[in-house]
Each structure stands twice: as structure tokens, then as C-alpha cells.
PDB file of C-alpha atoms and ligand atoms in Angstrom:
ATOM      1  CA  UNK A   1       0.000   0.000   0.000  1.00 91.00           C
ATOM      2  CA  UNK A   2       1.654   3.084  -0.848  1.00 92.00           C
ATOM      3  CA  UNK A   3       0.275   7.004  -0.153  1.00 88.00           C
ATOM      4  CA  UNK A   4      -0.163   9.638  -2.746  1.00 90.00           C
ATOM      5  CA  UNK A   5      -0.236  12.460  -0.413  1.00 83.00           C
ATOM      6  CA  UNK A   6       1.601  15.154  -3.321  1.00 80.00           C
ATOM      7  CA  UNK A   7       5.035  13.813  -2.303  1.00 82.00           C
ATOM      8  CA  UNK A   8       7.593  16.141  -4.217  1.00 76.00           C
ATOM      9  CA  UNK A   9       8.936  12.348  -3.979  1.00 79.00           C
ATOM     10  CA  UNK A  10       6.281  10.964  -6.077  1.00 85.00           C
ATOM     11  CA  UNK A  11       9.088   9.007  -7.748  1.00 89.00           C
ATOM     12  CA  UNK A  12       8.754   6.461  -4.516  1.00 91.00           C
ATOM     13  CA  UNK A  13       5.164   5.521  -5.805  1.00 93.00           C
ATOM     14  CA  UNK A  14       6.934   4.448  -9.161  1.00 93.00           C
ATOM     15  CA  UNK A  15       9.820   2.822  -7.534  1.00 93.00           C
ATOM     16  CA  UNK A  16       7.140   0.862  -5.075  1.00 95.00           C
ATOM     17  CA  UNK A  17       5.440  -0.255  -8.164  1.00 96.00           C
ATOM     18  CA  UNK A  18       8.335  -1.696  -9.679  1.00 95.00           C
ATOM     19  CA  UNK A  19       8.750  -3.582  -6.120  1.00 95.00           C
ATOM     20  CA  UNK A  20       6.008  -5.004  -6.205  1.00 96.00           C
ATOM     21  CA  UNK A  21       5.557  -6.003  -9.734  1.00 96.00           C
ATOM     22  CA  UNK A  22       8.802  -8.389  -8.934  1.00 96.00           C
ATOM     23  CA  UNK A  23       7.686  -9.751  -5.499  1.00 95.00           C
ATOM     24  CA  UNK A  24       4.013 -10.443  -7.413  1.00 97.00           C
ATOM     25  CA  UNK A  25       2.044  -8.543  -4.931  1.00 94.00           C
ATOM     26  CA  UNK A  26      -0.612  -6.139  -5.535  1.00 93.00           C
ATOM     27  CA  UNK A  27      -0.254  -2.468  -4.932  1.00 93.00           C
ATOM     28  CA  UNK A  28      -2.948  -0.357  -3.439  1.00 91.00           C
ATOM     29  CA  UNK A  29      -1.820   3.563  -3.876  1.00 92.00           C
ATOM     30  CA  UNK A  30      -4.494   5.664  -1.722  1.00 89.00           C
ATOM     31  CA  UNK A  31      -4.684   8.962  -3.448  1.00 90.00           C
ATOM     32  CA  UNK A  32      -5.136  11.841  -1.296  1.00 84.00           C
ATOM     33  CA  UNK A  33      -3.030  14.351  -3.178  1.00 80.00           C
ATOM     34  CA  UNK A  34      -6.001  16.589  -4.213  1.00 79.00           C
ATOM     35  CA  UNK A  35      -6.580  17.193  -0.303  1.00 77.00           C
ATOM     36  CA  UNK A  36      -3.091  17.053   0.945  1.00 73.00           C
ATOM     37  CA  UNK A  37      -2.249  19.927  -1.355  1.00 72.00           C
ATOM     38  CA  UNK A  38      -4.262  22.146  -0.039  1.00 69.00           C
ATOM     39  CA  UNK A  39      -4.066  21.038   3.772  1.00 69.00           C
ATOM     40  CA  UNK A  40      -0.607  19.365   4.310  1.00 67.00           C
ATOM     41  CA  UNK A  41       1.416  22.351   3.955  1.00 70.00           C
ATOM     42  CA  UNK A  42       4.765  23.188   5.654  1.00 64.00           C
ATOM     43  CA  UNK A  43       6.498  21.007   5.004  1.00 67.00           C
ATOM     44  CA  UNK A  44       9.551  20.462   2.305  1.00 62.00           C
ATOM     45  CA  UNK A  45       7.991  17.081   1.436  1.00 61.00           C
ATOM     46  CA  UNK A  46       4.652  18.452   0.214  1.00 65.00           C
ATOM     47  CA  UNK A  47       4.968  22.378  -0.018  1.00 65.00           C
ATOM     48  CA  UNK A  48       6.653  23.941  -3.197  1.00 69.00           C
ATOM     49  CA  UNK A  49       7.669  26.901  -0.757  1.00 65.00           C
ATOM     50  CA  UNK A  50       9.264  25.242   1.500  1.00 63.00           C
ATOM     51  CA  UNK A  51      13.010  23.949   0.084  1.00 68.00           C
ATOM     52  CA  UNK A  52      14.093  20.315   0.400  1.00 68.00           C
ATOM     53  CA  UNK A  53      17.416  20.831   2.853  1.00 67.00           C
ATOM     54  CA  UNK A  54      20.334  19.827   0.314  1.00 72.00           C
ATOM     55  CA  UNK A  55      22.898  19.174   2.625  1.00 66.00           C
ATOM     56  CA  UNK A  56      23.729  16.484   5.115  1.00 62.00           C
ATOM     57  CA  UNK A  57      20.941  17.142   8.186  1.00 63.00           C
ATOM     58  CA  UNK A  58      21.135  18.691  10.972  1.00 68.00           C
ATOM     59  CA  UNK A  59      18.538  18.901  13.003  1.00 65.00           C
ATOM     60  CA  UNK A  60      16.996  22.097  11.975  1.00 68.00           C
ATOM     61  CA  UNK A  61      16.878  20.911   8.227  1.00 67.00           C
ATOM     62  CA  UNK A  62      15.795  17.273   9.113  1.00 68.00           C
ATOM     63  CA  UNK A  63      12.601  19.139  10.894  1.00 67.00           C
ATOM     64  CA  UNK A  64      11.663  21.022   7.764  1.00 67.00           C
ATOM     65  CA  UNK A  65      11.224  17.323   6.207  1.00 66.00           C
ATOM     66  CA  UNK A  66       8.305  16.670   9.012  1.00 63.00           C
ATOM     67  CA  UNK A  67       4.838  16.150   7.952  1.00 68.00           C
ATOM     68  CA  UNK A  68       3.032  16.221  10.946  1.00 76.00           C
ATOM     69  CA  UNK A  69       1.186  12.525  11.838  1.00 82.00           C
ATOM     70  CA  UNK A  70       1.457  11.212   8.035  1.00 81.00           C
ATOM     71  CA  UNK A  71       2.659   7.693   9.172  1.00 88.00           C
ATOM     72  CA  UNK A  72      -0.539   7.795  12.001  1.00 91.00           C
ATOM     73  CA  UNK A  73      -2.495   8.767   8.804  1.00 87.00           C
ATOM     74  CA  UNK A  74      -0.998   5.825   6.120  1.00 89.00           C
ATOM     75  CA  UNK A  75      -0.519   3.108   9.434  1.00 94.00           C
ATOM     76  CA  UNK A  76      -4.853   3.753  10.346  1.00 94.00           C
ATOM     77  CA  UNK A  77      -5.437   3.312   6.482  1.00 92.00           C
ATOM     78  CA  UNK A  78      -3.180   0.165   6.331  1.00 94.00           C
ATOM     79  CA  UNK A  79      -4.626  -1.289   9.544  1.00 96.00           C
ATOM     80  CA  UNK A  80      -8.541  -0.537   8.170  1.00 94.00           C
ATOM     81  CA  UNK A  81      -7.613  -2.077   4.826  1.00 92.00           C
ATOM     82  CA  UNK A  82      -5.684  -5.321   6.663  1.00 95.00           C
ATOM     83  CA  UNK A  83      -9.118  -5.972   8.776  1.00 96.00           C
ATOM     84  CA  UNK A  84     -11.527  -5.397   5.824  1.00 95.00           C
ATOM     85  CA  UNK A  85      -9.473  -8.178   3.899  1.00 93.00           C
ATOM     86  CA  UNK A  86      -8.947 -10.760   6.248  1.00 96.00           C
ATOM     87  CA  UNK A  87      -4.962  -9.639   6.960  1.00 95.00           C
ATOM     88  CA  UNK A  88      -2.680 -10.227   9.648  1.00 97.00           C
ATOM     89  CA  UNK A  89      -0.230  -8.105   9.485  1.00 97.00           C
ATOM     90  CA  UNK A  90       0.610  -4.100   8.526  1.00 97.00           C
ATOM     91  CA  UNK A  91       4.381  -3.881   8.139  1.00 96.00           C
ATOM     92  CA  UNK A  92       6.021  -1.035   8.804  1.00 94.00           C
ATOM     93  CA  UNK A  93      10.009   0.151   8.572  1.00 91.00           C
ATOM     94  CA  UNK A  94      10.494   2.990  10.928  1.00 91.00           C
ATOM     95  CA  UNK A  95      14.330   3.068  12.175  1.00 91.00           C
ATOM     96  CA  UNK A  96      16.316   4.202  14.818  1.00 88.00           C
ATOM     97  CA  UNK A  97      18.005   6.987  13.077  1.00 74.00           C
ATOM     98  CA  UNK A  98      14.246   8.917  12.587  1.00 67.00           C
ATOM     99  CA  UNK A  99      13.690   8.565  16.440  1.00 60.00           C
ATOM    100  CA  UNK A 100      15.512  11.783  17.181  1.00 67.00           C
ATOM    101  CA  UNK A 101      12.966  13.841  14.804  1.00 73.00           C
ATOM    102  CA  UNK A 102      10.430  12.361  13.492  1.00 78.00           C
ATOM    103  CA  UNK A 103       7.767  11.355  16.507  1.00 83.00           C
ATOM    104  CA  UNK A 104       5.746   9.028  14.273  1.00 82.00           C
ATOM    105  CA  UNK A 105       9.028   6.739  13.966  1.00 86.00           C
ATOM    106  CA  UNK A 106       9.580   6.540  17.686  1.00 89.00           C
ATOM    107  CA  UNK A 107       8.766   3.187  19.580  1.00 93.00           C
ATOM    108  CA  UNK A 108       6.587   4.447  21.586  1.00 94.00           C
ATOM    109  CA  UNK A 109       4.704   5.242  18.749  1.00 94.00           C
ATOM    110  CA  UNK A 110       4.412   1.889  17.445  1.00 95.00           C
ATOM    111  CA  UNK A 111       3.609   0.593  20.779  1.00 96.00           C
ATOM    112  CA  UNK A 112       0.440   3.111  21.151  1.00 96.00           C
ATOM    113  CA  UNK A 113      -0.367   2.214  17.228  1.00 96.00           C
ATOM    114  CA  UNK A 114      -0.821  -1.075  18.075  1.00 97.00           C
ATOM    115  CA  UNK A 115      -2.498  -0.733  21.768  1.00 97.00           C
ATOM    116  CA  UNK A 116      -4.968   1.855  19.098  1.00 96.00           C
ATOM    117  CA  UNK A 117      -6.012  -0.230  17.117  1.00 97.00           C
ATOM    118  CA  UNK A 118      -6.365  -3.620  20.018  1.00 96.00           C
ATOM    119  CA  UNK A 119      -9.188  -0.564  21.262  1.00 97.00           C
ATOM    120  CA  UNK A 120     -10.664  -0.475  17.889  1.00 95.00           C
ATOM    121  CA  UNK A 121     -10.673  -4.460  18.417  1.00 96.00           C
ATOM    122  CA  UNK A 122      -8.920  -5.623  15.178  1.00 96.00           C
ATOM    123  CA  UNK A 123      -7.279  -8.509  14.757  1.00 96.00           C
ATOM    124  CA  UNK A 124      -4.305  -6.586  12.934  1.00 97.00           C
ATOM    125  CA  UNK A 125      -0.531  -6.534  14.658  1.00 97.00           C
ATOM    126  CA  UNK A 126       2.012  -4.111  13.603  1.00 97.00           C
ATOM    127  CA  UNK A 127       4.931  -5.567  12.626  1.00 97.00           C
ATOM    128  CA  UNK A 128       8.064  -3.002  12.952  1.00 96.00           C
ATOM    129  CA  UNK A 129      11.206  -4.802  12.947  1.00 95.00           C
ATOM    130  CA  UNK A 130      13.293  -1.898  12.083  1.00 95.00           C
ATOM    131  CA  UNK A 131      12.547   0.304  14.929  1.00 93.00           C
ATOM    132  CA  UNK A 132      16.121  -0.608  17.045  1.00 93.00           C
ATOM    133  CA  UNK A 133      17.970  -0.770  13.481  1.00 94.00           C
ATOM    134  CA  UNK A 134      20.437   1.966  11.616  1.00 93.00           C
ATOM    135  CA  UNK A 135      19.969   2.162   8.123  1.00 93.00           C
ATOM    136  CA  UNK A 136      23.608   0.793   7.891  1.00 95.00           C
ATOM    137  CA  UNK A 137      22.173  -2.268   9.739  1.00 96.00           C
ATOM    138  CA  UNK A 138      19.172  -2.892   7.673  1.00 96.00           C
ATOM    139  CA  UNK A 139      21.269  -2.538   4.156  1.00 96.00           C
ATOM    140  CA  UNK A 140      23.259  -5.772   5.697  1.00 96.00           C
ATOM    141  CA  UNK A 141      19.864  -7.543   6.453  1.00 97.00           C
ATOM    142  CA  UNK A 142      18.621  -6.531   2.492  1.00 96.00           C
ATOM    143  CA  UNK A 143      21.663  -7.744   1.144  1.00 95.00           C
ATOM    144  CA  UNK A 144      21.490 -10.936   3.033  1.00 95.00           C
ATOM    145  CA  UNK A 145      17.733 -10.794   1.820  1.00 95.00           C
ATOM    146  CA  UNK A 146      18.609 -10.459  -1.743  1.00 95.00           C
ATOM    147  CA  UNK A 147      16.557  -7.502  -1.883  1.00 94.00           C
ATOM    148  CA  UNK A 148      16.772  -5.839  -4.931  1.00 95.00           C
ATOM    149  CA  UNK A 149      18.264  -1.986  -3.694  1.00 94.00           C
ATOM    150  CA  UNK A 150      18.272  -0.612  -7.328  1.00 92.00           C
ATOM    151  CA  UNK A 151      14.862  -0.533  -7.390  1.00 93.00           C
ATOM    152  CA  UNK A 152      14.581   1.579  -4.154  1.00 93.00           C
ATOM    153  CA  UNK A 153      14.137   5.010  -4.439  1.00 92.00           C
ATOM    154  CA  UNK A 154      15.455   7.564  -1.162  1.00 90.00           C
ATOM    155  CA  UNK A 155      15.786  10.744  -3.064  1.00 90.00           C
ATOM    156  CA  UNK A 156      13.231  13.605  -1.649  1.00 85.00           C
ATOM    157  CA  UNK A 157      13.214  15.517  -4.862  1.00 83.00           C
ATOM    158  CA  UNK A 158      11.812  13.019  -7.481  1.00 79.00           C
ATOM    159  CA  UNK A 159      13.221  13.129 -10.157  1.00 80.00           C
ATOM    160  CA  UNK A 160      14.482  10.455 -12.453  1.00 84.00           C
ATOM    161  CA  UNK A 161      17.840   9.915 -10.894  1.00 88.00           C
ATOM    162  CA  UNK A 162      18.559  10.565  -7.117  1.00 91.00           C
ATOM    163  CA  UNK A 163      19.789  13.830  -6.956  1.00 89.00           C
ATOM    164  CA  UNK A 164      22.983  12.382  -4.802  1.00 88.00           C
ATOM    165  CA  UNK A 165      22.432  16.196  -2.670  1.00 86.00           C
ATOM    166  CA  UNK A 166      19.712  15.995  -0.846  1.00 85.00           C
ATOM    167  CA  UNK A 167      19.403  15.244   3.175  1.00 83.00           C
ATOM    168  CA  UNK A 168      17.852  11.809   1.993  1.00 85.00           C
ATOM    169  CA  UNK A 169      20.540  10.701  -0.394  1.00 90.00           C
ATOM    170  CA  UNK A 170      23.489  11.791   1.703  1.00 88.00           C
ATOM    171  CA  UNK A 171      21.553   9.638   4.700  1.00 88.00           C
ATOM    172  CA  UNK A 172      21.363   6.256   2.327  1.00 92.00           C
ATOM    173  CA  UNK A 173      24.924   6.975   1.201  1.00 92.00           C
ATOM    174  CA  UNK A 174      26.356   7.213   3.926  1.00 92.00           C
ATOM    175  CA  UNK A 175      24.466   3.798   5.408  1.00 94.00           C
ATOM    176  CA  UNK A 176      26.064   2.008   2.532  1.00 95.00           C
ATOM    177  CA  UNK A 177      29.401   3.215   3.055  1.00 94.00           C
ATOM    178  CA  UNK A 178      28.963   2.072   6.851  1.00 95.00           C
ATOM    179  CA  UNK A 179      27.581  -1.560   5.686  1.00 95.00           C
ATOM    180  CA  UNK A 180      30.955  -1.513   3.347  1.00 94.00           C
ATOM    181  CA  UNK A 181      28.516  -2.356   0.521  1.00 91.00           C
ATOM    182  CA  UNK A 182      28.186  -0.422  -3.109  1.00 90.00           C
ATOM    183  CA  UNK A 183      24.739   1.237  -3.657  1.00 89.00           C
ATOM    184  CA  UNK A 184      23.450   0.169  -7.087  1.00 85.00           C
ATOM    185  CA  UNK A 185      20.636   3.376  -6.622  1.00 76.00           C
ATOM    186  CA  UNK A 186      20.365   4.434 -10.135  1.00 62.00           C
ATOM    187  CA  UNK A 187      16.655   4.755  -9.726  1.00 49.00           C
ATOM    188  CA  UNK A 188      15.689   1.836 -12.052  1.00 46.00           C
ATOM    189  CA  UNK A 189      15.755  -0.782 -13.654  1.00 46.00           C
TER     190      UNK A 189
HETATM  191 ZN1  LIG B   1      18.282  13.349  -3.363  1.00 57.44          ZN
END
């Protein structure tokens, strides 16, 4: 399930596709652009005023990139669409290095997601097995996974090739270099 919610990133929806069209899964893309555009503003993620911080973070920057409860807006839509089709599971792969910014990354979070939704009395778990992870940590789990990194997408500006400048790119670069592995992110196929 992926969220259209006018992402200057909308190049994640394409790169999600691709995903799943090799795992052979279906993907649901909830459109709420229309109203996001005119409501989630702010932010350098979804407002055209607001510039996307092309440097490595810090932690005024990183804060610009906030949009305030998105993941308690796309986890609530998961979790409704999971108990409507019979499903067990929402998966979800917050990480330790959002924690410091990002609130809806944060176990305690996750925790009250799930303890949420146990009120609403669904039979759905949250499944977060990132949350205690660095991204340098997790690129050593995908590559013992197999999974398939050039078709990830990181970049916050969207074009058609990572921009390699942005907070977002610098991040994933700098995981890679950490895991001691080389980043096929060329954006494609
Ligand atoms: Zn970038």
C-alpha cells in the first residue's frame, strides 16, 4: 500500500510499483493528493515553498522534512484495509536513526499504534522490525535478503535519478558506506 499524499517524492510511488511487480504482490496507492495539497502544507515534502534541505541534516533541516502525523495517517489506512481483507499483518520500517525527529518513527509510537487499534478491536498486529535498526544495519539484512536496492528510491526531490544532494541521499549513502557495501541506486531498472 503506498500514499499519494503530493510527495515532491512521487518518484517512490513508481519505484514501489516496480517492487512489487517483482515480489508479485498487488499495490494499493491511496490517493489523497487533491486534499493534501491544499491542507498538508509546511512542510519540504509536500509544499513547493518550503526547500528540500540539500545538505547532510542537521537537526533544523531534518525538521523542515516533518509532515506532521502522516505515518498515524498511512498506518490507520493500512490497519482498516488489513481488517476489511482478512490480513494479519501491517508492516512497517520505521528506524532508529528517525527517532531523534520524526515522533511518528519513535517506539513508543508503534507501541500506542498497536495498543490503538487492540481498542478499535482488530485482529491486525504491527509488525516493525526496524525500529532498534540503523539504516547501515538494515542494508546488511537486504543484502542478506537479496533484496533488490536498485529498485529503491530515497531521493526527496523526485526526479528520475537521485539527486545524490539531498538530506535523503546523503543519509542512504552514507548507510552504505557504513555496511561496506556499493549502492546500485540508479533509480531503475
Ligand atoms: Zn536526493
Amino acid at each position: 500500500m503506498s500514499l499519494d499524499y503530493g510527495q515532491r517524492h512521487r518518484r517512490e510511488l513508481t519505484a514501489a510499483a516496480l517492487l512489487a511487480e517483482r515480489y508479485k504482490v498487488p499495490q494499493q496507492v491511496v490517493e489523497i493528493r487533491g486534499w493534501a495539497r491544499g491542507y498538508l502544507t509546511g512542510s519540504a515534502l509536500t509544499d513547493s515553498l518550503v526547500p528540500v534541505p540539500k545538505e547532510a541534516y542537521d537537526e533544523a533541516s531534518m525538521r523542515t522534512t516533518v509532515v506532521p502525523n502522516r505515518n498515524a495517517v498511512l498506518l490507520n489506512l493500512a490497519a482498516a484495509v488489513a481488517s476489511a481483507q482478512g490480513l494479519e499483518w501491517v508492516a512497517y520500517a520505521a528506524h532508529s536513526g528517525d527517532h531523534f525527529i520524526y515522533a511518528d518513527c519513535r517506539p513508543l509510537f508503534v507501541s500506542t499504534t498497536q495498543a490503538l487499534w487492540c481498542a478499535a478491536e482488530l485482529e491486525v498486529r504491527l509488525l516493525a522490525p526496524f525500529l532498534d535498526h540503523s539504516k547501515a544495519e538494515i542494508v546488511v539484512i537486504g543484502c542478506g535478503l537479496g533484496v533488490p536496492f536498485n529498485l529503491t528510491w530515497s531521493c526527496y526531490l523526485g526526479g528520475d535519478r537521485p539527486c545524490g544532494g539531498c538530506g535523503s541521499c546523503i543519509e542512504r549513502r552514507k548507510a552504505f558506506e557504513a555496511a561496506g557495501v556499493e549502492d546500485p541506486y540508479c533509480g531503475g531498472p
